[in-house]
Tab-separated table of C-alpha atoms in Angstrom:
chain	number	residue	atom	x	y	z
A	250	GLN	CA	106.078	115.688	54.212
A	251	GLN	CA	104.205	112.358	54.463
A	252	GLU	CA	102.601	112.973	50.945
A	253	LYS	CA	106.509	113.604	49.761
A	254	ASP	CA	107.790	110.523	51.214
A	255	VAL	CA	105.157	108.394	49.976
A	256	ALA	CA	105.797	109.995	46.335
A	257	PHE	CA	109.305	109.106	47.067
A	258	PHE	CA	108.605	105.618	47.416
A	259	LEU	CA	106.382	105.587	44.477
A	260	ARG	CA	108.618	107.307	42.195
A	261	ARG	CA	111.635	104.918	43.233
A	262	ALA	CA	109.785	101.900	42.649
A	263	PHE	CA	107.975	102.543	39.403
A	264	LYS	CA	109.758	105.177	37.550
A	265	ASP	CA	111.494	102.584	35.128
A	266	ASN	CA	108.283	100.476	34.955
A	267	GLU	CA	106.644	101.458	31.501
A	268	GLU	CA	103.213	99.914	32.311
A	269	ILE	CA	102.550	101.893	35.607
A	270	PHE	CA	101.543	105.584	35.762
A	271	VAL	CA	101.518	107.459	39.021
A	272	ILE	CA	99.824	110.934	39.505
A	273	ASN	CA	100.529	112.686	42.903
A	274	ASP	CA	97.980	115.219	44.462
A	275	PHE	CA	95.444	114.415	41.763
A	276	LYS	CA	92.517	117.120	42.100
A	277	PHE	CA	89.453	117.008	39.831
A	278	THR	CA	85.907	118.003	39.633
A	279	HIS	CA	82.900	116.171	38.273
A	280	ASN	CA	79.123	116.785	38.720
A	281	ASP	CA	79.959	120.044	40.633
A	282	GLU	CA	81.918	117.878	43.388
A	283	ILE	CA	85.579	118.403	44.085
A	284	ALA	CA	87.757	115.374	44.827
A	285	GLN	CA	91.723	114.988	45.649
A	286	ILE	CA	93.613	111.925	45.656
A	287	ASP	CA	96.948	111.989	47.192
A	288	HIS	CA	98.439	109.296	45.018
A	289	LEU	CA	96.609	107.468	41.951
A	290	ILE	CA	98.292	104.652	40.329
A	291	ILE	CA	97.206	103.533	36.930
A	292	TYR	CA	97.975	100.242	35.787
A	293	ARG	CA	96.986	97.439	33.305
A	294	PHE	CA	94.219	95.895	35.223
A	295	GLY	CA	93.067	99.021	37.196
A	296	PHE	CA	93.401	101.648	39.719
A	297	ILE	CA	94.830	101.922	43.135
A	298	LEU	CA	93.979	105.046	45.190
A	299	VAL	CA	96.682	105.669	48.227
A	300	GLU	CA	95.647	108.154	50.886
A	301	SER	CA	98.760	109.576	52.925
A	302	LYS	CA	98.535	110.266	56.571
A	303	SER	CA	101.018	111.737	58.897
A	304	ILE	CA	100.699	109.949	62.105
A	305	ILE	CA	102.902	110.391	65.236
A	306	GLY	CA	101.726	108.065	68.127
A	307	ASN	CA	99.467	105.176	68.369
A	308	LEU	CA	96.823	104.476	65.651
A	309	ARG	CA	93.600	102.167	66.513
A	310	VAL	CA	90.546	101.059	64.493
A	311	ASN	CA	87.911	99.510	66.503
A	312	LYS	CA	85.320	96.823	65.256
A	313	GLU	CA	83.016	99.422	64.109
A	314	GLY	CA	85.609	100.798	61.690
A	315	GLU	CA	86.023	103.832	63.585
A	316	TRP	CA	89.437	105.522	63.461
A	317	SER	CA	91.588	107.065	66.452
A	318	ARG	CA	95.047	108.226	67.276
A	319	SER	CA	97.046	109.293	69.958
A	320	TYR	CA	99.175	112.637	70.319
A	321	ARG	CA	101.098	113.301	73.161
A	322	GLY	CA	99.435	111.023	75.271
A	323	LYS	CA	95.652	111.919	74.429
A	324	TRP	CA	93.506	110.316	72.141
A	325	GLN	CA	91.099	111.791	69.702
A	326	GLY	CA	89.223	110.450	66.735
A	327	MET	CA	89.909	110.914	63.064
A	328	PRO	CA	88.173	110.475	59.876
A	329	SER	CA	88.447	107.213	58.077
A	330	PRO	CA	91.071	107.430	55.247
A	331	ILE	CA	89.688	104.293	53.723
A	332	LYS	CA	86.073	105.836	53.443
A	333	GLN	CA	87.708	109.067	52.258
A	334	ALA	CA	89.497	106.990	49.354
A	335	GLU	CA	86.224	105.217	48.643
A	336	LEU	CA	84.284	108.425	48.169
A	337	GLN	CA	87.090	109.824	45.810
A	338	GLN	CA	86.777	106.467	43.912
A	339	ASN	CA	83.264	106.699	43.274
A	340	LEU	CA	83.647	110.147	41.711
A	341	LEU	CA	86.460	109.114	39.625
A	342	LYS	CA	84.391	105.993	38.456
A	343	GLU	CA	81.614	108.308	37.468
A	344	LEU	CA	83.938	110.670	35.737
A	345	LEU	CA	85.658	107.825	33.707
A	346	HIS	CA	82.425	106.260	32.840
A	347	GLU	CA	81.090	109.367	31.134
A	348	TYR	CA	84.034	109.563	29.039
A	349	ARG	CA	84.333	105.620	28.651
A	350	ASN	CA	83.682	106.056	24.843
A	351	GLU	CA	87.031	108.039	24.426
A	352	LEU	CA	89.250	106.124	26.622
A	353	VAL	CA	88.364	102.225	26.203
A	354	GLY	CA	87.299	100.475	22.907
A	355	LYS	CA	84.983	97.827	21.897
A	356	LEU	CA	84.915	94.185	22.470
A	357	LEU	CA	82.990	92.091	20.079
A	358	GLY	CA	81.206	95.249	18.887
A	359	LEU	CA	80.303	96.338	22.497
A	360	GLN	CA	81.327	99.191	24.025
A	361	GLN	CA	83.559	98.259	27.195
A	362	THR	CA	83.246	100.125	30.538
A	363	LEU	CA	85.705	100.697	33.403
A	364	GLY	CA	83.535	99.115	36.127
A	365	LYS	CA	85.166	95.613	36.069
A	366	ARG	CA	88.549	96.821	36.280
A	367	ARG	CA	90.305	96.328	39.516
A	368	TRP	CA	89.951	99.221	42.096
A	369	HIS	CA	91.784	99.028	45.546
A	370	GLN	CA	92.220	101.703	48.231
A	371	LEU	CA	95.338	101.828	50.718
A	372	CYS	CA	96.263	104.463	53.476
A	373	ALA	CA	99.916	104.861	54.026
A	374	VAL	CA	100.921	106.168	57.433
A	375	SER	CA	104.211	107.423	58.735
A	376	SER	CA	106.602	104.901	59.265
A	377	ASN	CA	107.254	105.992	62.889
A	378	ALA	CA	103.527	105.543	63.667
A	379	ILE	CA	102.550	102.587	66.155
A	380	VAL	CA	99.672	100.590	64.532
A	381	GLU	CA	97.541	98.611	67.137
A	382	ARG	CA	96.051	95.796	64.836
A	383	GLU	CA	94.989	93.367	67.686
A	384	ASN	CA	91.363	94.294	67.637
A	385	MET	CA	91.373	96.169	63.929
A	386	PRO	CA	88.865	94.846	61.457
A	387	ASN	CA	90.768	92.432	58.800
A	388	ASN	CA	89.286	94.401	56.021
A	389	VAL	CA	90.694	97.657	57.288
A	390	SER	CA	94.122	96.186	58.456
A	391	LYS	CA	95.004	94.902	54.747
A	392	LYS	CA	94.443	98.210	53.689
A	393	LEU	CA	96.708	99.942	56.266
A	394	VAL	CA	100.529	100.063	55.688
A	395	LYS	CA	103.281	101.968	56.600
A	396	SER	CA	104.913	104.079	53.914
A	397	GLU	CA	108.053	101.783	53.954
A	398	PHE	CA	105.911	98.749	53.108
A	399	LEU	CA	103.445	100.518	50.662
A	400	VAL	CA	105.257	99.351	47.343
A	401	ASP	CA	105.165	95.878	48.473
A	402	SER	CA	101.521	96.002	49.144
A	403	ILE	CA	101.011	97.766	45.702
A	404	ILE	CA	103.096	95.062	43.792
A	405	LYS	CA	101.090	92.380	45.572
A	406	ILE	CA	97.631	94.051	44.590
A	407	MET	CA	98.898	94.691	41.076
A	408	ASP	CA	100.031	90.888	40.641
A	409	LEU	CA	101.606	91.786	37.257
A	410	LYS	CA	102.378	88.915	34.891
A	411	ASN	CA	104.012	88.876	31.514
A	412	ASP	CA	101.457	88.068	28.581
A	413	VAL	CA	102.824	84.573	27.914
A	414	VAL	CA	102.152	83.625	31.596
A	415	ARG	CA	98.991	85.323	31.874
A	416	THR	CA	97.701	83.776	28.668
A	417	LEU	CA	98.522	80.126	30.135
A	418	SER	CA	96.932	80.763	33.298
A	419	LEU	CA	93.515	79.812	33.501
A	420	LEU	CA	92.629	81.620	36.826
A	421	ASP	CA	93.678	85.140	35.861
A	422	ASN	CA	90.521	86.475	33.927
A	423	ARG	CA	91.075	90.181	34.736
A	424	PRO	CA	90.211	92.408	31.875
A	425	ALA	CA	93.201	94.317	30.910
A	426	PHE	CA	93.929	97.898	29.353
A	427	ASN	CA	95.671	97.859	26.208
A	428	ASN	CA	98.764	100.411	25.509
A	429	ASP	CA	96.525	102.881	23.616
A	430	GLU	CA	93.907	102.675	26.554
A	431	LEU	CA	96.350	103.212	29.229
A	432	ILE	CA	97.798	106.400	27.616
A	433	ALA	CA	94.319	107.471	26.798
A	434	ILE	CA	93.208	107.357	30.407
A	435	ARG	CA	96.407	109.019	31.584
A	436	ASP	CA	96.253	111.913	29.087
A	437	PHE	CA	92.476	112.295	29.949
A	438	LEU	CA	93.327	112.327	33.901
A	439	LEU	CA	96.025	114.887	33.478
A	440	SER	CA	93.790	117.061	31.610
A	441	GLN	CA	91.275	116.982	34.416
A	442	CYS	CA	93.932	118.163	36.896
A	443	LYS	CA	92.804	121.488	38.718
A	444	PRO	CA	94.980	124.263	37.691
A	445	ILE	CA	96.131	124.631	41.316
A	446	SER	CA	97.707	121.431	41.510
A	447	LYS	CA	98.404	120.730	37.919
A	448	ARG	CA	102.174	121.369	38.594
A	449	LEU	CA	102.122	118.373	41.051
A	450	CYS	CA	100.508	116.076	38.483
A	451	ASN	CA	103.704	113.987	38.070
A	452	VAL	CA	103.390	111.064	35.444
A	453	LYS	CA	105.832	109.071	33.451
A	454	SER	CA	105.514	109.753	29.851
A	455	LYS	CA	105.900	106.538	27.987
A	456	ILE	CA	104.605	102.885	28.130
A	457	GLN	CA	106.087	99.734	26.658
A	458	SER	CA	104.755	98.677	23.289
A	459	ILE	CA	103.544	95.150	22.981
């Protein structure tokens, strides 16, 4: 249900934005490894991986980055969704790098890569969870959001500007995908969806021309 709730928020926010693609329940294989990403967002400057976690009760992360949650008054440890997302991200990077010649073009005659694109991970927890942030490491806290605030965090990360503003901004030097590259990446990733979850790979079908 949590994954459905997050998918709803993402669909409501980005279904009319023709520069953003969202793939839900993205499962793929590479190098004999299987990865599953709850929600993958592809935008002009990179990728955002979102892990959905249904948590009823309290959530803590200690200074060592160890996660725990309470259920009916009892505390128990749990794997770090952020570490999980990082592992999936590394495998996705390897997959995209292997096919980079087909996905991104050349710049000044040199083949571009995807390594310098923006990569972010977020964990979306149930909106009724109680998140105890007092002793939580800052690098974890900024990646941990309740579902209702997820879209705000994503918009802040993407920091999208129109081309005129970006051209005039001397501080924004992020490498960007062009329209053809975005579509190529989208179509390639959809082709990689495992058959068991391909019906859940939902993605918008068009992108604004510039």
